Structure formats: structure tokens, C-alpha cells
mmCIF file of C-alpha atoms and ligand atoms in Angstrom:
data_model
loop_
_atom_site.group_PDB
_atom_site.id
_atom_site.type_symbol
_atom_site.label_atom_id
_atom_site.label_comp_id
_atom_site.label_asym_id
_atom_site.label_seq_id
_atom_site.Cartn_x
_atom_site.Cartn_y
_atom_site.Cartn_z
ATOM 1 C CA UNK R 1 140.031 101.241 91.999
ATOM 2 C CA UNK R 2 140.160 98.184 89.864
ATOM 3 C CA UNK R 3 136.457 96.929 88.640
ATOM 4 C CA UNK R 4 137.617 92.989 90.204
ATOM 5 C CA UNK R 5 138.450 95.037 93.371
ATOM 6 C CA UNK R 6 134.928 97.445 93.139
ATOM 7 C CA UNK R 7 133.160 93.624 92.673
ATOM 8 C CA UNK R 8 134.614 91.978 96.029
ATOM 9 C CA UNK R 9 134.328 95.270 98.560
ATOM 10 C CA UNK R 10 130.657 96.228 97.219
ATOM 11 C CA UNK R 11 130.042 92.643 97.563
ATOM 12 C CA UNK R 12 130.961 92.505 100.862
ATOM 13 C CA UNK R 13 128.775 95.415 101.393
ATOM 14 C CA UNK R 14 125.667 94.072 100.163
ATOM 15 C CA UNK R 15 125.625 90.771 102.257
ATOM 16 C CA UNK R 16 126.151 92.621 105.550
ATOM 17 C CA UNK R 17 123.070 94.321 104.236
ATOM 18 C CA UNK R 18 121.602 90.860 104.135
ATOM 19 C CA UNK R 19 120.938 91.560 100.091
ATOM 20 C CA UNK R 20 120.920 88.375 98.553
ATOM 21 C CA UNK R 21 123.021 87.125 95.807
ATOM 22 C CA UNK R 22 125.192 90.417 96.258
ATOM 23 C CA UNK R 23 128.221 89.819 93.738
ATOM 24 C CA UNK R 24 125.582 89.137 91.163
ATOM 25 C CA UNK R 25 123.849 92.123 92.244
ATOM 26 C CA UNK R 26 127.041 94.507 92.267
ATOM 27 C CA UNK R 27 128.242 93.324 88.988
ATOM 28 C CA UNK R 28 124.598 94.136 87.329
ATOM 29 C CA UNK R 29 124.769 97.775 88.616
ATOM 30 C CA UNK R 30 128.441 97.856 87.648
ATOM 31 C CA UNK R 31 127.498 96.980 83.926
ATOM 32 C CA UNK R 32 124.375 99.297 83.913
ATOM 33 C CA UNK R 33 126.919 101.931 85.183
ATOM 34 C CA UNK R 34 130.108 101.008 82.514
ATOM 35 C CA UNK R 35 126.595 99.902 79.881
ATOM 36 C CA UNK R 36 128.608 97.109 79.012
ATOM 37 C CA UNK R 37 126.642 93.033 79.312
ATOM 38 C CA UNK R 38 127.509 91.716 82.468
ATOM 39 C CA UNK R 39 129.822 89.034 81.162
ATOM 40 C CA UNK R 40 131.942 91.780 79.436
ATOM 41 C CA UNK R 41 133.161 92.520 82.781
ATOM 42 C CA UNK R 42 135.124 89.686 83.446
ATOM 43 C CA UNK R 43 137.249 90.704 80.167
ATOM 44 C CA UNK R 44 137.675 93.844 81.768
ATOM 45 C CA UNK R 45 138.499 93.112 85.134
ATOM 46 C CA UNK R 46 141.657 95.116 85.446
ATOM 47 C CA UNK R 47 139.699 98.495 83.883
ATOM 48 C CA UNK R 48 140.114 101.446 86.237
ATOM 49 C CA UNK R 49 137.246 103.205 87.268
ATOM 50 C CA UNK R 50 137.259 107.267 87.047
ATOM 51 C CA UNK R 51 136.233 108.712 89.996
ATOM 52 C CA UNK R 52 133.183 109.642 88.410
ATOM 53 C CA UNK R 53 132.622 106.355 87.875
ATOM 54 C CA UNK R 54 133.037 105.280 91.552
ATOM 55 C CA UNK R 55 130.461 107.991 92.946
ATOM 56 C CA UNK R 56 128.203 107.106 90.891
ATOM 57 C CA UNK R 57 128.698 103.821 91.558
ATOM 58 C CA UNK R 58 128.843 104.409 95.629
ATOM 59 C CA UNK R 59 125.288 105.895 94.962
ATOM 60 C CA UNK R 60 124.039 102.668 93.170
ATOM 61 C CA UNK R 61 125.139 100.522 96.185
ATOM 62 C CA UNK R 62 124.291 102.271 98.671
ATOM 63 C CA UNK R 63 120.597 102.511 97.372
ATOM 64 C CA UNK R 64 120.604 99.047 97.042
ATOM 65 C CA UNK R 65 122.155 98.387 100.173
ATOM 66 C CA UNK R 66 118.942 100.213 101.828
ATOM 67 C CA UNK R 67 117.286 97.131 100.214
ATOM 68 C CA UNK R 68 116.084 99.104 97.049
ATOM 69 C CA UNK R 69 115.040 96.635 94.548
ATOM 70 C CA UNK R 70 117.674 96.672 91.405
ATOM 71 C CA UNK R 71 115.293 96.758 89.214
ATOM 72 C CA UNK R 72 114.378 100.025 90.315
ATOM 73 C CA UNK R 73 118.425 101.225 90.663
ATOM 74 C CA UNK R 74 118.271 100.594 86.873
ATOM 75 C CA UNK R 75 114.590 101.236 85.698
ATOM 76 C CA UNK R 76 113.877 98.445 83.552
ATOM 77 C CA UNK R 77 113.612 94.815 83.844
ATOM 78 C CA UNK R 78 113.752 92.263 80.986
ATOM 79 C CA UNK R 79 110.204 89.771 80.306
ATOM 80 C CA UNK R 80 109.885 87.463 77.938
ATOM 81 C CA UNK R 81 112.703 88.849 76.571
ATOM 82 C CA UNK R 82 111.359 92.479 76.394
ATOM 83 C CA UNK R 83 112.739 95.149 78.324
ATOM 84 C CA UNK R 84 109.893 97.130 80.358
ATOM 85 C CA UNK R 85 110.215 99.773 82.240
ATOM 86 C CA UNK R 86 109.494 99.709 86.447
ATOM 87 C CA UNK R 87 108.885 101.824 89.032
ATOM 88 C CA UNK R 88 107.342 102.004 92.243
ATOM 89 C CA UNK R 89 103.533 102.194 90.986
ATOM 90 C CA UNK R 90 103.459 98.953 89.472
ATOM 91 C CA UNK R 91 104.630 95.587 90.614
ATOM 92 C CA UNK R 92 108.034 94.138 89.424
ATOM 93 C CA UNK R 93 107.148 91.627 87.055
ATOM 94 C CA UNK R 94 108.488 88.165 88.239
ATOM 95 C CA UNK R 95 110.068 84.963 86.472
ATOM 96 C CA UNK R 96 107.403 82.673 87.568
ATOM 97 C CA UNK R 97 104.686 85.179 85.466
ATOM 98 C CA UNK R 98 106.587 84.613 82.285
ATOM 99 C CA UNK R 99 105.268 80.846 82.695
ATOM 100 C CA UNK R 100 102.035 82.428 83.175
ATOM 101 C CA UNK R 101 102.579 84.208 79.745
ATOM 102 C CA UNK R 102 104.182 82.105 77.170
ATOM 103 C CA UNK R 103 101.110 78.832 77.978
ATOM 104 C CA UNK R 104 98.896 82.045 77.520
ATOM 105 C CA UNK R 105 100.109 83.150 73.928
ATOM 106 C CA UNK R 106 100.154 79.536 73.323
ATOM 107 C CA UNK R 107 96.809 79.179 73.867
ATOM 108 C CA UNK R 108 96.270 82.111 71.650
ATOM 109 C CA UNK R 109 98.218 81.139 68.543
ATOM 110 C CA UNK R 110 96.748 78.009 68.571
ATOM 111 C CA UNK R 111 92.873 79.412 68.350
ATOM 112 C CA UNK R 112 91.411 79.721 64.769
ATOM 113 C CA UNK R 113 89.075 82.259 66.098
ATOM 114 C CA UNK R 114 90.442 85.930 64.433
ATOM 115 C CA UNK R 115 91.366 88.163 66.166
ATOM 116 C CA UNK R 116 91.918 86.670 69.215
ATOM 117 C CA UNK R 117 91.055 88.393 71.758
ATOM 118 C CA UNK R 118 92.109 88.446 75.374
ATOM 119 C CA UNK R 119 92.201 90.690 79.316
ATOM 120 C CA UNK R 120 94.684 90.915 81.390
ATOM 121 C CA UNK R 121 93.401 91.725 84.796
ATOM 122 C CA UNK R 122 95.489 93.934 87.094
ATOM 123 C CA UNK R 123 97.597 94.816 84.378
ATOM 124 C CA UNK R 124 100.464 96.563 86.526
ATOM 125 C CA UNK R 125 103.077 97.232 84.373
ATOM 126 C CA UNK R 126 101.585 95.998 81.534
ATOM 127 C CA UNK R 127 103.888 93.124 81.383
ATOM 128 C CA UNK R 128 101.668 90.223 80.722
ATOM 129 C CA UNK R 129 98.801 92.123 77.991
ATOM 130 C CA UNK R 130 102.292 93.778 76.055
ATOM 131 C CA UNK R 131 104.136 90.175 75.647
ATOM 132 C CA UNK R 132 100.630 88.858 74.011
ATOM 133 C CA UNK R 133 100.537 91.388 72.198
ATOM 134 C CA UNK R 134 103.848 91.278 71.041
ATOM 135 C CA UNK R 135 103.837 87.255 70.386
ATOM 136 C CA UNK R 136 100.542 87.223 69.461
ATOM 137 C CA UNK R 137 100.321 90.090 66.222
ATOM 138 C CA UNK R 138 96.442 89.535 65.612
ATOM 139 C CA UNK R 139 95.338 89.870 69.563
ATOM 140 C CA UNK R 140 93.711 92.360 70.831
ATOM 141 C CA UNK R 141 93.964 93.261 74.246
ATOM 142 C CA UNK R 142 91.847 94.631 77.286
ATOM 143 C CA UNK R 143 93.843 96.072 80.441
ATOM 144 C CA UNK R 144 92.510 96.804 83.429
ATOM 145 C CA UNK R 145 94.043 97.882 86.750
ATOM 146 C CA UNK R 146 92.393 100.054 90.054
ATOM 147 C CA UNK R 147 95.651 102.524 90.050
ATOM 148 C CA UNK R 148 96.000 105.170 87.258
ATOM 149 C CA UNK R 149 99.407 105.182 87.820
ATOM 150 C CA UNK R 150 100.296 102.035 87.169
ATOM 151 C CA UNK R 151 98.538 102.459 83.725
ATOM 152 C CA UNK R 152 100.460 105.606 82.705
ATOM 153 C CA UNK R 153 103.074 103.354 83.970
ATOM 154 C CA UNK R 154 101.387 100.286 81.516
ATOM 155 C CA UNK R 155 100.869 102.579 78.299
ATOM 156 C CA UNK R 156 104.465 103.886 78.464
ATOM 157 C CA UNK R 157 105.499 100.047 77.762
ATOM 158 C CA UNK R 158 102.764 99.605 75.746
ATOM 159 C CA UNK R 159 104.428 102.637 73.542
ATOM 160 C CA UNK R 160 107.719 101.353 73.935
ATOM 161 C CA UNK R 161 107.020 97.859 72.641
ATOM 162 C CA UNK R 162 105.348 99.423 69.702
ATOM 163 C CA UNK R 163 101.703 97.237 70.339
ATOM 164 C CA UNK R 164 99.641 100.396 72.168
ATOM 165 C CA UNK R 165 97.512 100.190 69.134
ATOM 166 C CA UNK R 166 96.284 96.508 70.363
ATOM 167 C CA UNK R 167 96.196 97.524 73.779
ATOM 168 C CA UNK R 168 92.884 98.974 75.467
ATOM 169 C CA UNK R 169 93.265 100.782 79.206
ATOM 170 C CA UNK R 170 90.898 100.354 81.785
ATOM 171 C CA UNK R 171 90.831 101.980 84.779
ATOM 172 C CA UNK R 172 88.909 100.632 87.843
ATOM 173 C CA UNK R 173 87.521 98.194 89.930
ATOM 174 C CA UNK R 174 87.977 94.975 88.665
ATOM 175 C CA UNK R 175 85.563 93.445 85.866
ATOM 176 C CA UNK R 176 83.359 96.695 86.467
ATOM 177 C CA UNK R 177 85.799 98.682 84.704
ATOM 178 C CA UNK R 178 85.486 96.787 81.657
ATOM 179 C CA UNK R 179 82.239 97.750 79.119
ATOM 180 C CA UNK R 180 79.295 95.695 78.930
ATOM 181 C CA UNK R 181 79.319 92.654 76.446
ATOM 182 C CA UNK R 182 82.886 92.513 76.335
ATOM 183 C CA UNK R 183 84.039 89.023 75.701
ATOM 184 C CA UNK R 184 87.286 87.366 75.509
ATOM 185 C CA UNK R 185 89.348 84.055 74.364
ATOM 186 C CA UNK R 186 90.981 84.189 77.284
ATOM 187 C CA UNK R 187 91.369 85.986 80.731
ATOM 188 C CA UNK R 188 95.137 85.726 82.408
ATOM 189 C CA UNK R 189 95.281 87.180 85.866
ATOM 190 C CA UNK R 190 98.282 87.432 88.267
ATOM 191 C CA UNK R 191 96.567 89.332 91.072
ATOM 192 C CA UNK R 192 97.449 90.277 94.200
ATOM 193 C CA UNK R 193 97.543 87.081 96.606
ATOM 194 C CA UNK R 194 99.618 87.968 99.319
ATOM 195 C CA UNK R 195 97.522 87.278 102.904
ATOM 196 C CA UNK R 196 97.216 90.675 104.371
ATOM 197 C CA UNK R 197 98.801 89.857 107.537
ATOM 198 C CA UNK R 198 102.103 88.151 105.359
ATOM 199 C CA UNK R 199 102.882 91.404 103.762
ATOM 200 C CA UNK R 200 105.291 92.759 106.531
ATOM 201 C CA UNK R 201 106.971 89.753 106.998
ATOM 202 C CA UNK R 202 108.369 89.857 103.477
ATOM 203 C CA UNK R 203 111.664 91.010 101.688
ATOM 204 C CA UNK R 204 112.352 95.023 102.237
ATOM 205 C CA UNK R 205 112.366 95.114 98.687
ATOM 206 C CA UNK R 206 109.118 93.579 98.382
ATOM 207 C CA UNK R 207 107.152 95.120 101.362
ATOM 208 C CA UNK R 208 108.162 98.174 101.145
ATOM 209 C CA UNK R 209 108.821 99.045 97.463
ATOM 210 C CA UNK R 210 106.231 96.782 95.072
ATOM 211 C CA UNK R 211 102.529 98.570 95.814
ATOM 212 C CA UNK R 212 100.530 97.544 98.837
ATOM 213 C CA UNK R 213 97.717 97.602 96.284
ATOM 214 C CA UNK R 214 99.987 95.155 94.253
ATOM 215 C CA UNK R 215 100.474 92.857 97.109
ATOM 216 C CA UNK R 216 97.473 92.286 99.292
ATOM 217 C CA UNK R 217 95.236 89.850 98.355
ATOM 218 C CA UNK R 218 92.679 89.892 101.932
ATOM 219 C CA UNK R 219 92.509 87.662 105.137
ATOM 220 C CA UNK R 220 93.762 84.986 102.944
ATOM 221 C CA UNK R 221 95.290 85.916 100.115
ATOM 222 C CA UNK R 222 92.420 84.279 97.767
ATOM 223 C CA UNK R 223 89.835 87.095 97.228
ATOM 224 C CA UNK R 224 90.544 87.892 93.989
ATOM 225 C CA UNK R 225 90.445 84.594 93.081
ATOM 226 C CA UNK R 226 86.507 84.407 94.597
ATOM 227 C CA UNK R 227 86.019 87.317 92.590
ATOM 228 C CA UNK R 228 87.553 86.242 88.943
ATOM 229 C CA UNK R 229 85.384 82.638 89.674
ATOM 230 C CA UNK R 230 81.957 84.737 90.425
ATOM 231 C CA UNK R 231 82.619 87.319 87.768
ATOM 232 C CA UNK R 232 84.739 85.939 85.358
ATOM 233 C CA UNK R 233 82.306 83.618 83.061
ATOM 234 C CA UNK R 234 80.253 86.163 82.244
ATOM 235 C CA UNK R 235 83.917 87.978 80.051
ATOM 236 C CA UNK R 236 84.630 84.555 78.311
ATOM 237 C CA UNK R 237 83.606 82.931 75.226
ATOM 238 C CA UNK R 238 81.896 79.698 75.576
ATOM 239 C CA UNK R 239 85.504 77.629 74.813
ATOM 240 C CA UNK R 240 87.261 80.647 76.513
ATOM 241 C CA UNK R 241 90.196 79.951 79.035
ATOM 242 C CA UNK R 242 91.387 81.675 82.333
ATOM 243 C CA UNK R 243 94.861 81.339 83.305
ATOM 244 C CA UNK R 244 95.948 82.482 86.510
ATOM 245 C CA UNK R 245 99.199 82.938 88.876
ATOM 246 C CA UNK R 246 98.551 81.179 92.089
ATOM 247 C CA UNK R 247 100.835 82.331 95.386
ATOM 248 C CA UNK R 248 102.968 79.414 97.589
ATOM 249 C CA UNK R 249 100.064 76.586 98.492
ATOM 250 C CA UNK R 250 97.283 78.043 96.649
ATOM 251 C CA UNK R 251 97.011 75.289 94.332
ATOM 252 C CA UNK R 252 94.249 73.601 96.191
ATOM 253 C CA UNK R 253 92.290 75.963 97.308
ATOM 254 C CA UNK R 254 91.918 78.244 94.343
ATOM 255 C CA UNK R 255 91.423 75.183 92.699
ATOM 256 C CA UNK R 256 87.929 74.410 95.014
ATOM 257 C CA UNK R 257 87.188 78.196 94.732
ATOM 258 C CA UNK R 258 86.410 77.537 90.814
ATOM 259 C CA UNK R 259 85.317 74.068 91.075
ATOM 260 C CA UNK R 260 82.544 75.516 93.435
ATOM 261 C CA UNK R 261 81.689 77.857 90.902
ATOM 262 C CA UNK R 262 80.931 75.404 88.534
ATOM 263 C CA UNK R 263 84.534 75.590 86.346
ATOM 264 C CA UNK R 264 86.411 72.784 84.852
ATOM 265 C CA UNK R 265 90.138 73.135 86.221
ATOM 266 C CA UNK R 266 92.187 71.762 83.328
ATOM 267 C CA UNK R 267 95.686 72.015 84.481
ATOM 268 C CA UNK R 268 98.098 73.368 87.551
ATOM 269 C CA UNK R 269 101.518 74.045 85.933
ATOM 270 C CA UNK R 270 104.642 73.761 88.284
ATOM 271 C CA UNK R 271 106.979 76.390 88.181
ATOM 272 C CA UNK R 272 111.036 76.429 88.060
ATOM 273 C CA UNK R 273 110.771 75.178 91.620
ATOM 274 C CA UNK R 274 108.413 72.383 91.168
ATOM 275 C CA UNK R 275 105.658 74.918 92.945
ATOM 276 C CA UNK R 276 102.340 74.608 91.396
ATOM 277 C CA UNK R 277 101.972 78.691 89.764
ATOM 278 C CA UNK R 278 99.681 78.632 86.984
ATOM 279 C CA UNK R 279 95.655 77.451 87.244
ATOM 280 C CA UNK R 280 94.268 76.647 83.465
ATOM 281 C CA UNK R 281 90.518 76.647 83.972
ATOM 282 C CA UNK R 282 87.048 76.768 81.753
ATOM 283 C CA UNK R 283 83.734 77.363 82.069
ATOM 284 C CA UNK R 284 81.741 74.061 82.678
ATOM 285 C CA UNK R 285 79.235 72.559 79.695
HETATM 286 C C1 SAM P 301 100.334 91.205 91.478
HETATM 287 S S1 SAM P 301 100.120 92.682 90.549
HETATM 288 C C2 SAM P 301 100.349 92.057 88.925
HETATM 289 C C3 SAM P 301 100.872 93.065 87.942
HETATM 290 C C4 SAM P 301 101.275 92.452 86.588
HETATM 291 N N1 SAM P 301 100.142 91.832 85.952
HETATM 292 C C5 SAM P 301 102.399 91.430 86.777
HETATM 293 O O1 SAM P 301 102.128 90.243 86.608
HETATM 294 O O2 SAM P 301 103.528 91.835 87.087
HETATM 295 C C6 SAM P 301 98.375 92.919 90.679
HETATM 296 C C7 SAM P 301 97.805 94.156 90.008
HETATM 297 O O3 SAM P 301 96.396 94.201 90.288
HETATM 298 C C8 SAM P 301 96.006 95.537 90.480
HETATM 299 N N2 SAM P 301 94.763 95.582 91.263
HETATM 300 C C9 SAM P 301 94.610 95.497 92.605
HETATM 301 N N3 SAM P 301 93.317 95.569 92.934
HETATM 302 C C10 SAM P 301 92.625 95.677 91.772
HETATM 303 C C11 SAM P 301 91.239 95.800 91.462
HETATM 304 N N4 SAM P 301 90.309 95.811 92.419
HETATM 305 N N5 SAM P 301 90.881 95.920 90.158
HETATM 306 C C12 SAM P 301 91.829 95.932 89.169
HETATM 307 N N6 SAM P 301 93.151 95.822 89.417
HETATM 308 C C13 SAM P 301 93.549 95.684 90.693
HETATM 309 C C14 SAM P 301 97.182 96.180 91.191
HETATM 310 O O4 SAM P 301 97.170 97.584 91.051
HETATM 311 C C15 SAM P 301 98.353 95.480 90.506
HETATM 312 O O5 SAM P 301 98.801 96.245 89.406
#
């Protein structure tokens, strides 16, 4: 079989499995599987596959057509223009967090104060503490996240992206993890904010492949928010900033959550989709 004729039957495939965007998705595991850049398969269109090829191939699809989440088919994802590794201990990192991560470097560049420092709070797979780290070359970094595995998971990118040396690992609780006095230029967060009852109405590849622990964020979907505003001031230099991902209509609650705990909100940045994502806040007087 032809590689334009392997793009149009898996494609096929995939929608009936109600994947979305399926060609796009069948020509990303096709040039994982040839390890060629996706556009180099429309010069090579008329290419044969071996049959090797095709099983391997068949396995790819199928997998995803059981709603598997690509990034997991292939094992890495790309972030800021680094490629991470993923699996199922750690949440995929999204688009909408790179937002979250380049007005976060920005605001560490721009700070005379040396060596910046800064946490990133449910660290996952490390994504947002390793691009700091990486655009940032004087920060140093805290991590913390409640599941070990998602900081073996963390410290593997960490390695990868050559910046372990910058990054610290915490493993626990929230801000309890973290030792005493610390205190930071800036705290970025994108924590779990999914209402609990939500969680099984989303995507297969969401629900049931991203980490529960990833995902749930109580009744509402805001208690880690209530918990960064209580806790969070102590962590933060006096001109210190947190930056956080908000989920779908969050804005103006999360927003009140803060403002009730006596911080200044300084911005709500829109995403690609005009949906406010990213709360800028800082600690009042
Ligand atoms: C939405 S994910 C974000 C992961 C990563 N920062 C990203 O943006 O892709 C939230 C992370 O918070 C972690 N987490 C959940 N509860 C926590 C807690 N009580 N203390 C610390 N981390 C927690 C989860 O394990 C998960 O890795």
C-alpha cells in the first residue's frame, strides 16, 4: 500500500472512532513511523510501505483508534519548542500552558534580582519549571508535585533538557513539601481544575489516560486555587508574582478567590481562543 492510500483508509478509521482531526492524526503517526517531518510526506506520497511498515503501522492506529492519546503512541510531545517526554503519570502538557510559560520567563528576564528564582507547583511533567529553566539560564527552580511518579517522570526531562542542575524535586502535598523560608520571584501554577463531577464527561483521551490526580480539582474545580491564595504569600518575595492557568469560566471567580485574600490581580491573559487562561496576581502593599 501506497502512503496517500495508508493516509485516506486510516483516516477513515479514526473518525468512525470519533478521533478528531484524524488525517492530521494518521499522518503524525505515519511520520513518527517512516521518522521523516510530517510535511515530507506529501513529497513522498507514492512511497510503498513494507509490510513491516504497515503492521506496525496497523498497531499505531488501532491504539489510537481506542482513543489513546498520540502523544502517548509516540512518547514525546514538543513545548515551547522542547521535546519532553509523556506518559501516563503525568499530564500532557497543553498549548494554552505555553502562554502560561513564555509571560512567566518574561517576567523573569526582566527582574534585576540574581538569580531569579522561581516554583512551579504541580510540576507534572516538568514542562513548565524545565522551559524556565531553559529560557531563563540564571533561574533556579523549585518543583513540587504529590505523585513520585510523575517526578521520576519530571527529572528524566529535566536530564534530557540538560537544566537538572537548576531544578530542585519536591515531593508532597502542596506548599508543605517545600522547606521552610523558601522564597521565590515568582510562583506559576497550572493545577488541577477540572470539577470532580466534569471529569467523566470528558475526551477518552483525557478521562481516561491524563492522571485523575492531574485532573480533579474538587466540587468546583477551584480548590487549589483557595489553597495557592491562603498559602501562597507566605513563598513570595515582597514584589513576587503568581501566574496561574485558569480552566473554561474561571476567570472570575479565581479572580475573587485572591482578591478576598487580600491580592492585587494584575492581569487575565486570553488565550488562542479569546478564553481568559492565565491570572497575573501580587501580594497587596
Ligand atoms: C494539571 S497538572 C499540571 C502538570 C504540568 N504543570 C503541566 O502544566 O502540564 C497538575 C499537577 O498537580 C499535581 N498535584 C495534584 N495534587 C497535588 C498536591 N496536593 N500537591 C502537589 N501537586 C499536586 C498533579 O500530580 C499534576 O502533576
Amino acid at each position: 500500500m501506497k502512503v496517500l492510500e495508508v493516509i485516506q483508509r486510516s483516516s477513515e478509521f479514526l473518525a468512525k472512532k470519533g478521533v478528531e482531526s484524524p488525517r492530521l492524526q494518521i499522518e503524525l503517526l505515519l511520520a513518527h513511523l517512516l521518522g521523516l517531518p510530517r510535511m515530507q510526506l506529501y513529497l513522498n506520497f507514492e512511497r510503498v510501505l513494507s509490510p513491516a511498515e504497515l503492521d506496525h503501522l496497523r498497531g499505531l492506529v488501532k491504539r489510537r483508534g481506542q482513543r489513546e492519546p498520540l502523544q502517548h503512541i509516540v512518547g514525546t510531545v514538543s513545548f515551547c519548542g522542547l521535546e519532553l517526554t509523556v506518559n501516563r503519570h503525568a499530564l500532557i502538557p497543553r498549548p494554552e500552558t505555553e502562554l502560561l510559560a513564555e509571560r512567566a520567563w518574561q517576567f523573569l528576564s526582566a527582574l534585576n534580582f540574581q538569580p531569579p528564582t522561581a516554583l512551579d507547583f504541580g510540576t507534572g511533567s516538568g514542562c513548565l519549571a524545565i522551559a524556565l529553566a531553559v529560557k531563563c539560564p540564571t533561574a533556579q527552580l523549585f518543583a513540587v508535585d504529590i505523585s513520585n511518579e510523575a517526578l521520576a517522570l519530571a527529572r528524566q526531562n529535566a536530564v534530557r533538557q540538560n537544566v537538572a542542575d537548576r531544578i530542585r524535586f519536591f515531593a508532597g502535598d502542596g506548599v508543605a513539601a517545600l522547606p521552610s523560608g523558601s522564597r521565590f520571584n515568582l510562583i506559576v501554577a497550572n493545577p488541577p481544575y477540572i470539577p470532580s463531577a466534569t471529569i467523566g464527561t470528558l475526551a477518552p483521551e483525557v478521562r481516561e489516560h491524563d492522571p485523575r490526580l492531574a485532573l480533579d480539582g474538587g466540587a468546583d474545580g477551584l480548590d487549589f486555587y483557595r489553597r495557592l491564595a491562603m498559602a501562597a504569600s507566605t513563598f513570595l518575595q515582597s514584589d513576587g508574582r503568581i501566574m496561574l492557568e485558569l480552566g473554561d469560566g474561571q476567570a472570575g471567580e479565581v479572580s475573587a478567590i485572591f482578591q478576598q485574600q487580600k491580592w492585587v490581580v494584575e492581569a487575565v491573559q486570553e488565550d488562542y481562543n479569546r478564553q481568559p487562561r492565565i491570572l497575573v496576581a501580587r501580594r497587596a502593599g
